[in-house]
Coordinates of C-alpha atoms in Angstrom, one line a residue:
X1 CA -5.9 28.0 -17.0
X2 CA -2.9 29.7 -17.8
X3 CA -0.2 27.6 -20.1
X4 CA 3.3 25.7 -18.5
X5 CA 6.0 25.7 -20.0
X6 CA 9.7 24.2 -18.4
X7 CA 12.7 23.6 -20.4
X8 CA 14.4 23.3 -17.7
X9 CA 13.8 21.3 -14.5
X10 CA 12.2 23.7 -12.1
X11 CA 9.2 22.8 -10.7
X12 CA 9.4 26.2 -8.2
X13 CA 7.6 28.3 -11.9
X14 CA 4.3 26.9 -11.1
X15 CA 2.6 27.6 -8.0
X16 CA 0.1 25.1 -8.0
X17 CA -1.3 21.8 -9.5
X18 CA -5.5 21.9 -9.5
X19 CA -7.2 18.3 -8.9
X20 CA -10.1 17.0 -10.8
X21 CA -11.1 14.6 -8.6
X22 CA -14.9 13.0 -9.0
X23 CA -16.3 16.7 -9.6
X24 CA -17.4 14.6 -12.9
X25 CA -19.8 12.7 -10.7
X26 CA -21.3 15.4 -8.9
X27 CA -24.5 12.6 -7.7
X28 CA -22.0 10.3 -6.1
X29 CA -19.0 12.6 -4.9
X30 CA -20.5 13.4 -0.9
X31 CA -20.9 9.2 -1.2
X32 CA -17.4 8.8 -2.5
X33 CA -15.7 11.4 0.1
X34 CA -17.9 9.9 3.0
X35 CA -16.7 5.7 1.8
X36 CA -12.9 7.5 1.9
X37 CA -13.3 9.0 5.5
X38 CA -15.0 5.5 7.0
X39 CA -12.0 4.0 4.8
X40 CA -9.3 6.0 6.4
X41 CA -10.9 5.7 10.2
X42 CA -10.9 2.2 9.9
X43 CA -7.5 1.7 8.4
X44 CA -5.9 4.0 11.2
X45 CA -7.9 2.5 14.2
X46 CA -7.5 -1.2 12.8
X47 CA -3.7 -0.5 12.4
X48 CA -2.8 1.9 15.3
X49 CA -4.4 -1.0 17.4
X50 CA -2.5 -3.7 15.8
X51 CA 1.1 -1.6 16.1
X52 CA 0.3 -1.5 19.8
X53 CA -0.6 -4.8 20.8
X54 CA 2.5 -5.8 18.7
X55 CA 5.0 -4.0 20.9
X56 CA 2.9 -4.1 24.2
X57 CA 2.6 -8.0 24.1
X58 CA 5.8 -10.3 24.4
X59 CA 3.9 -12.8 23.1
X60 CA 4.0 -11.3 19.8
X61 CA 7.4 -10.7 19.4
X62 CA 7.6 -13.3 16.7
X63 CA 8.8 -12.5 12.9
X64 CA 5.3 -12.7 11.4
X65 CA 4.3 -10.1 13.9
X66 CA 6.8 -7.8 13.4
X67 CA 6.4 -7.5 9.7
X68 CA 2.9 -7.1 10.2
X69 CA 4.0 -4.1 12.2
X70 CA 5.6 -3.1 9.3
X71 CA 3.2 -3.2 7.0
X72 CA 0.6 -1.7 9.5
X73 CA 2.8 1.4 9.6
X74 CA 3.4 1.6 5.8
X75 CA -0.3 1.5 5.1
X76 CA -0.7 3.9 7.5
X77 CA 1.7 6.2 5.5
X78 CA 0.4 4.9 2.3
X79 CA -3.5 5.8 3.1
X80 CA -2.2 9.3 4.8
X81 CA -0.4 10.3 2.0
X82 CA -2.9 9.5 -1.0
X83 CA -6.6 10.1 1.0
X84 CA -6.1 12.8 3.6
X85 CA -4.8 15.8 1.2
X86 CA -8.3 14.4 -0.9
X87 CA -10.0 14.6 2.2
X88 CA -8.5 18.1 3.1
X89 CA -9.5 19.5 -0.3
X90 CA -13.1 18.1 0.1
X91 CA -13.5 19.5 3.1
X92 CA -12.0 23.4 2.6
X93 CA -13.4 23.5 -1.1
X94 CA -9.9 23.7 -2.7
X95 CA -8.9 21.4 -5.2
X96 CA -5.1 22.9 -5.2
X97 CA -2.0 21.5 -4.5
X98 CA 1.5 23.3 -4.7
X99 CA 4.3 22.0 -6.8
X100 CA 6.5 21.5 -4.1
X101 CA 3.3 19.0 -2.1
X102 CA 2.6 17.0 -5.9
X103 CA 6.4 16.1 -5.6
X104 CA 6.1 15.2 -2.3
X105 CA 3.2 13.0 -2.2
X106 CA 3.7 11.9 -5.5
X107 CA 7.0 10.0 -4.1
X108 CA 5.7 9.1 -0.8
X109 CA 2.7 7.4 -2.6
X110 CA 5.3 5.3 -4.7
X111 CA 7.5 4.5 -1.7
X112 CA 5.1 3.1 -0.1
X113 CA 3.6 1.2 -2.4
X114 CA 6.7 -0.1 -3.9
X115 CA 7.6 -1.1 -0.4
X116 CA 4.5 -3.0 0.3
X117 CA 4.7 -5.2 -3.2
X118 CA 8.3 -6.3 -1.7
X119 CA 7.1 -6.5 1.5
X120 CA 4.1 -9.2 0.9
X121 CA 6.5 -11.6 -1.4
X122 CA 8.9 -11.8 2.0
X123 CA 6.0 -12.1 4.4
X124 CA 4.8 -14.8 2.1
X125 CA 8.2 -16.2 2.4
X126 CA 8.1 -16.0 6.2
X127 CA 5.0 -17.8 6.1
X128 CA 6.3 -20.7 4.2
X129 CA 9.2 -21.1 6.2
X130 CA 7.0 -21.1 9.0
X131 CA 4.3 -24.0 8.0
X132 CA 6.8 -26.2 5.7
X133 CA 10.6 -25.8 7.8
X134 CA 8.9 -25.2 11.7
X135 CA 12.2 -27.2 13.0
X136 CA 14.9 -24.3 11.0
X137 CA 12.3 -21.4 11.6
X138 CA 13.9 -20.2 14.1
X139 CA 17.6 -20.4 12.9
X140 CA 16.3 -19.0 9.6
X141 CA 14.1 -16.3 10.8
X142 CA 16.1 -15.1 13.0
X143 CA 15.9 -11.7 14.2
X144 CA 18.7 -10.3 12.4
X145 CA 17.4 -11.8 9.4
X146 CA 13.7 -10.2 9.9
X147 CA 15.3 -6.7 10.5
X148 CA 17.5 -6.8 7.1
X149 CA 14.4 -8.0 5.4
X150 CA 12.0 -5.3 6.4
X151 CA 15.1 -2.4 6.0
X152 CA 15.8 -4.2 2.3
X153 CA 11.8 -3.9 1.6
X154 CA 12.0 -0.4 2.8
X155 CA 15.4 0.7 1.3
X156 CA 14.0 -0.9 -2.0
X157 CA 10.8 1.1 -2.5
X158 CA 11.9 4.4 -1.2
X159 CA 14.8 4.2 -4.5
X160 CA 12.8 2.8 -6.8
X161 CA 9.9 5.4 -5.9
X162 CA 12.9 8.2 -6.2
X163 CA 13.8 7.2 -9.3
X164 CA 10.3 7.0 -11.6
X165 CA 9.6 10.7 -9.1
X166 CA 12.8 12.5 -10.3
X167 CA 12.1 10.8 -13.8
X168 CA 8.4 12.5 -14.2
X169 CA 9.8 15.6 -12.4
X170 CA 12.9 16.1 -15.1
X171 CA 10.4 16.3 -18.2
X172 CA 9.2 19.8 -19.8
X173 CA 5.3 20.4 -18.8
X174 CA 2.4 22.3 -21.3
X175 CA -1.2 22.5 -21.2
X176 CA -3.4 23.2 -18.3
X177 CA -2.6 22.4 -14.5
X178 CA -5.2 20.4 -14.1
X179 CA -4.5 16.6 -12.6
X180 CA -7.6 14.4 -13.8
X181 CA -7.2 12.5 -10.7
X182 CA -7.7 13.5 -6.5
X183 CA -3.9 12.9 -6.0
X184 CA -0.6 13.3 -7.1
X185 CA -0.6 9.6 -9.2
X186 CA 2.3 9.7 -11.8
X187 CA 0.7 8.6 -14.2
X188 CA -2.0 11.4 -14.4
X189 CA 0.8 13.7 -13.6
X190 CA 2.9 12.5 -16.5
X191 CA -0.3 13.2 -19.1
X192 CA 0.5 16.4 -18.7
X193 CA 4.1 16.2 -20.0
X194 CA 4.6 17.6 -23.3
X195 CA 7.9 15.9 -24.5
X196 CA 9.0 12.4 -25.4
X197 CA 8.4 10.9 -22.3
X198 CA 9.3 7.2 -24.0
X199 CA 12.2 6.7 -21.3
X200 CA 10.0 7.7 -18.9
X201 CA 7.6 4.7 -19.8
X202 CA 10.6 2.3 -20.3
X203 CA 12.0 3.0 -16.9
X204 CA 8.2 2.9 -15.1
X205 CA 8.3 -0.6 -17.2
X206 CA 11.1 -2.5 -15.6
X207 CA 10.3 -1.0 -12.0
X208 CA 6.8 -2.2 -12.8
X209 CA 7.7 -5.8 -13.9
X210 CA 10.1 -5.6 -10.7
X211 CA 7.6 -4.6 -8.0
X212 CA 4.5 -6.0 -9.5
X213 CA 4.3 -9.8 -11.5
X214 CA 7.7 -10.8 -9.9
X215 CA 7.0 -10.2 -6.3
X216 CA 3.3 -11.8 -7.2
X217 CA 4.7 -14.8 -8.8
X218 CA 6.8 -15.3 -5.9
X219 CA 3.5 -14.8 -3.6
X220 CA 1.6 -17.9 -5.4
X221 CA 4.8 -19.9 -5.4
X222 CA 4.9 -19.9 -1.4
X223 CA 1.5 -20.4 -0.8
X224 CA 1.3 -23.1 -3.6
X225 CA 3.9 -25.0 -1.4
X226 CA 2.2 -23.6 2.0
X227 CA -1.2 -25.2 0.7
X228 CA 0.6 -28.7 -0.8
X229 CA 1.8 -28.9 2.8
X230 CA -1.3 -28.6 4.3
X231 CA -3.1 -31.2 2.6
X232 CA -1.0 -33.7 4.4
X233 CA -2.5 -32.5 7.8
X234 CA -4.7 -35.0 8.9
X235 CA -7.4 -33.3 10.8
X236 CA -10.3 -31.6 9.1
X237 CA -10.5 -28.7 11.0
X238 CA -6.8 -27.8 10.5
X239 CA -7.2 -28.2 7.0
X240 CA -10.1 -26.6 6.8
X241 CA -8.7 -23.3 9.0
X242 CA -5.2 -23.2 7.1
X243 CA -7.4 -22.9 3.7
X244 CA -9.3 -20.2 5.0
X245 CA -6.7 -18.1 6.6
X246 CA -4.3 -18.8 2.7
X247 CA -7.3 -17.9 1.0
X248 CA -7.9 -14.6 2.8
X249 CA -4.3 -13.8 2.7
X250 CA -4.0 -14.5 -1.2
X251 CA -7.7 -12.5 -1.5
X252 CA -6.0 -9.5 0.0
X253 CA -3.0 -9.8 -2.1
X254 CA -4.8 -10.7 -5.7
X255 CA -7.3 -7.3 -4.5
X256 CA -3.3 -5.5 -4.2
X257 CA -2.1 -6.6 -7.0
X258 CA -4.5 -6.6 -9.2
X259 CA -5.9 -3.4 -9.1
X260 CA -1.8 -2.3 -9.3
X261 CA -1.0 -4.2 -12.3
X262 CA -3.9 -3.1 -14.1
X263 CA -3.3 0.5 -14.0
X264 CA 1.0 0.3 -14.3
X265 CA 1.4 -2.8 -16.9
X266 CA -1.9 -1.7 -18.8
X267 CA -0.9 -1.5 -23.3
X268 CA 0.0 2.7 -23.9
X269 CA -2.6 2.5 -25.6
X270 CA -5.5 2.2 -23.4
X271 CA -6.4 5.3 -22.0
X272 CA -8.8 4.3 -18.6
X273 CA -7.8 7.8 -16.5
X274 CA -11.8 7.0 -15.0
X275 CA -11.4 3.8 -14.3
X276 CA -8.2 4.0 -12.7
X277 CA -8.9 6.8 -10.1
X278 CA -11.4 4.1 -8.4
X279 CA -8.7 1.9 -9.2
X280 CA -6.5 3.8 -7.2
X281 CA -9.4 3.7 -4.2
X282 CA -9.0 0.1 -4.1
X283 CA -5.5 -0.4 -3.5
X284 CA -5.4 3.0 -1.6
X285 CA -8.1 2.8 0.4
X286 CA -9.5 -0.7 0.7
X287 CA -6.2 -2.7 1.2
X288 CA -4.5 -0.7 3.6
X289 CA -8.0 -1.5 5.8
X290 CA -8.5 -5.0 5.2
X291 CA -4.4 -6.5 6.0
X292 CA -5.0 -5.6 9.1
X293 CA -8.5 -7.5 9.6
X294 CA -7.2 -10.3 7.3
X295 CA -3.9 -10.7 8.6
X296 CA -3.9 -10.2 12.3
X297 CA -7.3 -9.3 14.2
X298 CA -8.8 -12.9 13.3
X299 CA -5.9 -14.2 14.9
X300 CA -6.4 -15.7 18.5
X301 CA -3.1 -14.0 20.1
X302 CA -3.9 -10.8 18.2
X303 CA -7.6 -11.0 19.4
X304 CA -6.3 -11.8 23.3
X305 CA -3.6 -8.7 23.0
X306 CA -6.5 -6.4 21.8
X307 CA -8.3 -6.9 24.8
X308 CA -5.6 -6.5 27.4
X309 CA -4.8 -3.3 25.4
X310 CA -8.6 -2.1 25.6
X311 CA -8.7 -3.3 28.9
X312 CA -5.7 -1.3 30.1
X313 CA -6.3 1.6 28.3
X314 CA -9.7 1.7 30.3
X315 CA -8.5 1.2 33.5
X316 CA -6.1 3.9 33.0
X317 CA -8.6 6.5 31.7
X318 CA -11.0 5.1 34.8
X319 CA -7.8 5.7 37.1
X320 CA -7.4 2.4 38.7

């Protein structure tokens, strides 16, 4: 591999960036592409399917709904931009990727999973509302309210994902091309900077501690209240199903979280490039396909809209 070398920031003197991926695990890499495919099938079907019955049923025009919409779309985006170029690459044989498509799916990556850490804290504030303030829910959830939400969760991950991009992409490059890693993560990226990249790491810091303990804090705070609230309902049953549904939620979000903060909040010291490329599976791969299984499709309205979907999607291919 030929040596890199920027002093100045322009990313246009390299043509391309070459991934590693799991060529290390030559015994397990047809398993690993074949678990990503499934991954992604499921994730777009499961979400494409929930979108849809969202807007084709009035009777889930309700705030929890629509930010489930939301986040159905931006995991969509999320699991598009970080498994289909690996996909692609598996596929054709080339492990290449042009300066120009790193940039771009390194910040789409961040965007949307910046967006989705904010995104969870205020759907687990929408919940709370919900089960502990039914009576104001409506005055406080109103619609105006659930639109400036989802744009601030949005407008919020999209800048914070632009700045920690156009910080990586300022910094002076050296050694090889190669990207131990089958996407464009920033931290593998910034491995292969060859100056101080010390405010790069303070700056990934504080967006870190912003998107990742803070927004999980406030997760466990709401359904620490949502759960004290439910242990004054008096039927078993209710009890028992609003501890099931909290516990699948928080499952989904500790999986999220946890697999995030390990990799971006990690000491500088510990260098686990291995360990977080299946990491990056996880909350890439496995998340984005289980919200909408957890969230939604166990859900009696959800399960009712799915089938008038199906059921006129067949009669309309049948041409009744």
């Amino acid at each position: 591999m030929r040596r890199i070398k920027m002093a100045t920031t322009n990313w246009t003197v390299v043509s391309n960036f070459v991934f590693l991926g799991f060529s290390l695990y030559p015994s397990i890499e047809i398993s690993i592409f074949v678990l990503c495919l499934l991954m992604y099938l499921i994730t777009l079907l499961g979400n494409i399917i929930l979108i849809s019955s969202t807007i084709l049923d009035s009777r889930l025009h309700t705030p929890m709904y629509f930010f489930l919409s939301n986040l159905s779309f931006l995991d969509i985006c999320y699991t598009s931009s970080a498994l289909t170029p690996m996909l692609t690459n598996f596929i054709s044989g080339k492990n290449t990727i042009s300066f120009l498509g790193c940039a771009i799916q390194m910040y789409f990556s961040l965007a949307m999973g910046s967006t989705e850490c904010v995104l969870l804290s205020l759907m687990a504030y929408d919940r709370y509302v919900a089960i502990c303030n039914p009576l104001r829910y409506p005055v406080i959830m109103n619609k105006r309210v659930c639109v400036q939400i989802a744009a601030g969760s949005w407008v919020t991950g999209c800048l914070t994902a632009l700045v920690e991009a156009l910080s990586v992409l300022h910094q002076s490059l050296c050694g090889n091309s190669i990207i131990n890693h089958f996407t464009c993560e920033i931290l593998a990226v910034l491995k292969l900077v060859c100056a101080d990249i010390s405010m790069v790491q303070l700056i990934m810091l504080v967006i870190s501690v912003l998107l990742l303990p803070i927004p999980m804090l406030l997760i466990c705070v709401s359904y620490a209240l949502i759960l004290s609230n439910i242990l004054r309902i008096r039927s078993g049953d209710g009890r028992s199903k609003a501890f099931s549904t909290c516990a699948a939620h928080l499952t989904v979000v500790v999986l999220f979280y946890g697999t995030a903060l390990s990799m971006y909040l990690k000491p500088l010291a510990v260098d686990s490039q291995e360990v977080d490329k299946f990491m990056a599976l996880v909350y890439a791969g496995v998340t984005p396909m289980l919200n909408p299984i957890i969230y939604s499709l166990r859900n009696k309205e959800v399960k009712a809209a799915v089938k008038k979907l199906l059921r006129a999607t067949t009669q309309e291919s049948l041409g009744f």
